[in-house]
């Protein structure tokens, strides 16, 4: 992420990685599906099994306050549909919905299945020190099975 444009450019959408054509798969994520106004992706760090990101993809906006009423309604339908599918696919104990935009200020939600057995149960998944955070990668078959499992319920 060190090659990202400066903050003010990102806010304005200049060089925004989420405004570019989205790959089916890259080093960060694997696409699950295109929904009404968004793209659902499984992220590669699967420490929290089923962790996905839902990116608003109609245009560059940094927050929900910039959406029209119709866009907001459709995007929330996407969020609910994605969350329902992920829940059916991985049966978590709880779900976290987080929108931050501190690294890429383009509207997206982190949809994070939480488990009583997960490393930070009853707390946010993020620590204040990035170096303390753990990564769990799957093999390609693992990502494809997860993607297929979620797609089945969309
Ligand atoms: Zn953007």
Short mmCIF file of C-alpha atoms and ligand atoms in Angstrom, two decimals:
data_model
loop_
_atom_site.label_atom_id
_atom_site.label_comp_id
_atom_site.label_asym_id
_atom_site.label_seq_id
_atom_site.Cartn_x
_atom_site.Cartn_y
_atom_site.Cartn_z
CA UNK A 1 0.00 0.00 0.00
CA UNK A 2 3.05 2.28 0.14
CA UNK A 3 2.52 3.18 -3.53
CA UNK A 4 -0.87 4.76 -2.86
CA UNK A 5 -1.31 8.41 -3.92
CA UNK A 6 -1.26 11.20 -1.33
CA UNK A 7 -4.31 11.50 0.93
CA UNK A 8 -5.80 14.60 -0.72
CA UNK A 9 -5.57 12.96 -4.14
CA UNK A 10 -7.18 9.77 -2.81
CA UNK A 11 -10.04 11.74 -1.26
CA UNK A 12 -10.61 13.36 -4.66
CA UNK A 13 -10.54 9.93 -6.32
CA UNK A 14 -7.23 10.48 -8.14
CA UNK A 15 -5.49 7.12 -8.43
CA UNK A 16 -8.10 5.48 -6.19
CA UNK A 17 -7.54 1.71 -6.45
CA UNK A 18 -11.25 0.96 -5.92
CA UNK A 19 -12.18 3.17 -8.92
CA UNK A 20 -10.02 1.07 -11.25
CA UNK A 21 -11.46 -1.97 -13.07
CA UNK A 22 -11.55 -4.67 -10.40
CA UNK A 23 -9.60 -7.87 -11.00
CA UNK A 24 -11.18 -11.27 -10.40
CA UNK A 25 -8.29 -11.92 -8.07
CA UNK A 26 -5.20 -10.08 -6.84
CA UNK A 27 -2.74 -10.21 -3.95
CA UNK A 28 -5.31 -8.74 -1.54
CA UNK A 29 -8.62 -10.37 -2.47
CA UNK A 30 -10.73 -12.73 -4.59
CA UNK A 31 -13.96 -11.47 -6.18
CA UNK A 32 -17.16 -13.22 -5.12
CA UNK A 33 -19.81 -11.31 -7.09
CA UNK A 34 -21.05 -8.03 -8.49
CA UNK A 35 -24.20 -6.92 -6.69
CA UNK A 36 -26.54 -3.94 -7.34
CA UNK A 37 -24.05 -1.12 -6.75
CA UNK A 38 -21.10 -2.96 -5.29
CA UNK A 39 -18.52 -5.68 -5.59
CA UNK A 40 -18.15 -8.37 -2.92
CA UNK A 41 -14.67 -9.81 -2.36
CA UNK A 42 -13.14 -12.32 0.02
CA UNK A 43 -9.95 -10.86 1.45
CA UNK A 44 -6.86 -13.06 1.45
CA UNK A 45 -6.18 -12.74 5.17
CA UNK A 46 -8.65 -15.31 6.49
CA UNK A 47 -7.76 -15.17 10.17
CA UNK A 48 -11.49 -14.43 10.54
CA UNK A 49 -13.03 -17.11 8.34
CA UNK A 50 -15.30 -15.61 5.70
CA UNK A 51 -13.95 -12.05 6.02
CA UNK A 52 -15.19 -10.05 3.02
CA UNK A 53 -15.14 -6.48 1.77
CA UNK A 54 -18.08 -4.89 -0.04
CA UNK A 55 -16.99 -1.98 -2.27
CA UNK A 56 -19.42 0.62 -3.57
CA UNK A 57 -18.61 0.70 -7.28
CA UNK A 58 -20.95 3.12 -9.01
CA UNK A 59 -18.58 6.11 -8.56
CA UNK A 60 -16.01 7.51 -6.19
CA UNK A 61 -17.51 8.48 -2.82
CA UNK A 62 -15.78 8.45 0.54
CA UNK A 63 -18.81 8.00 2.80
CA UNK A 64 -22.49 7.10 2.92
CA UNK A 65 -23.44 10.77 3.38
CA UNK A 66 -22.49 11.34 -0.27
CA UNK A 67 -24.95 8.75 -1.61
CA UNK A 68 -28.34 9.60 -3.00
CA UNK A 69 -31.30 8.08 -1.20
CA UNK A 70 -31.67 5.46 -3.93
CA UNK A 71 -27.94 4.62 -3.92
CA UNK A 72 -27.99 4.26 -0.15
CA UNK A 73 -31.00 1.95 -0.23
CA UNK A 74 -29.51 -0.24 -2.96
CA UNK A 75 -26.09 -0.36 -1.29
CA UNK A 76 -27.66 -1.37 2.04
CA UNK A 77 -29.57 -4.11 0.22
CA UNK A 78 -26.23 -5.32 -1.14
CA UNK A 79 -24.73 -5.24 2.37
CA UNK A 80 -27.63 -7.21 3.82
CA UNK A 81 -27.57 -9.75 0.96
CA UNK A 82 -23.81 -10.22 1.29
CA UNK A 83 -23.98 -10.59 5.06
CA UNK A 84 -26.79 -13.13 4.83
CA UNK A 85 -24.85 -15.21 2.31
CA UNK A 86 -21.64 -15.07 4.36
CA UNK A 87 -23.55 -16.06 7.49
CA UNK A 88 -25.04 -19.08 5.76
CA UNK A 89 -21.69 -20.04 4.27
CA UNK A 90 -19.51 -19.85 7.40
CA UNK A 91 -22.00 -19.79 10.34
CA UNK A 92 -20.19 -17.30 12.62
CA UNK A 93 -21.17 -16.52 16.21
CA UNK A 94 -21.46 -12.81 15.42
CA UNK A 95 -20.82 -10.37 12.55
CA UNK A 96 -18.94 -7.06 12.54
CA UNK A 97 -19.71 -4.35 9.97
CA UNK A 98 -16.98 -1.76 9.76
CA UNK A 99 -16.37 1.17 7.46
CA UNK A 100 -13.18 3.13 8.06
CA UNK A 101 -11.50 4.25 4.84
CA UNK A 102 -8.27 5.21 6.61
CA UNK A 103 -6.08 3.57 3.95
CA UNK A 104 -8.38 3.70 0.91
CA UNK A 105 -10.99 6.44 1.39
CA UNK A 106 -13.51 4.99 -1.05
CA UNK A 107 -16.77 3.73 0.44
CA UNK A 108 -16.51 0.07 1.43
CA UNK A 109 -17.63 -2.14 4.29
CA UNK A 110 -15.59 -4.78 6.02
CA UNK A 111 -17.93 -7.71 6.77
CA UNK A 112 -16.14 -9.70 9.44
CA UNK A 113 -17.50 -13.00 10.76
CA UNK A 114 -16.57 -13.37 14.43
CA UNK A 115 -16.22 -16.59 16.38
CA UNK A 116 -16.06 -17.36 20.09
CA UNK A 117 -12.75 -19.04 19.28
CA UNK A 118 -11.24 -16.13 17.34
CA UNK A 119 -8.11 -14.36 18.60
CA UNK A 120 -9.90 -11.14 19.55
CA UNK A 121 -13.40 -12.30 20.50
CA UNK A 122 -15.46 -9.56 22.21
CA UNK A 123 -13.03 -6.90 20.93
CA UNK A 124 -12.37 -5.11 17.63
CA UNK A 125 -10.20 -7.16 15.26
CA UNK A 126 -7.77 -4.28 14.80
CA UNK A 127 -5.04 -3.45 17.26
CA UNK A 128 -3.43 -0.04 17.41
CA UNK A 129 -0.12 -1.54 16.31
CA UNK A 130 -0.26 -3.07 12.82
CA UNK A 131 2.80 -5.23 13.61
CA UNK A 132 0.77 -7.06 16.28
CA UNK A 133 -1.86 -8.13 13.78
CA UNK A 134 -1.83 -11.71 12.54
CA UNK A 135 -2.33 -12.98 9.00
CA UNK A 136 -3.72 -16.33 7.93
CA UNK A 137 -3.51 -17.15 4.23
CA UNK A 138 -5.34 -20.01 2.49
CA UNK A 139 -4.20 -21.91 -0.57
CA UNK A 140 -5.98 -21.08 -3.87
CA UNK A 141 -8.34 -24.03 -3.43
CA UNK A 142 -9.28 -22.66 -0.03
CA UNK A 143 -10.22 -19.26 -1.49
CA UNK A 144 -12.19 -20.84 -4.34
CA UNK A 145 -14.14 -23.03 -1.91
CA UNK A 146 -14.94 -20.03 0.27
CA UNK A 147 -16.01 -17.92 -2.72
CA UNK A 148 -18.19 -20.76 -4.05
CA UNK A 149 -19.71 -21.28 -0.61
CA UNK A 150 -20.77 -17.62 -0.36
CA UNK A 151 -21.97 -17.43 -3.99
CA UNK A 152 -24.28 -20.36 -3.32
CA UNK A 153 -26.32 -18.18 -0.96
CA UNK A 154 -26.32 -14.87 -2.85
ZN1 LIG B 1 -12.57 5.55 -5.59
#
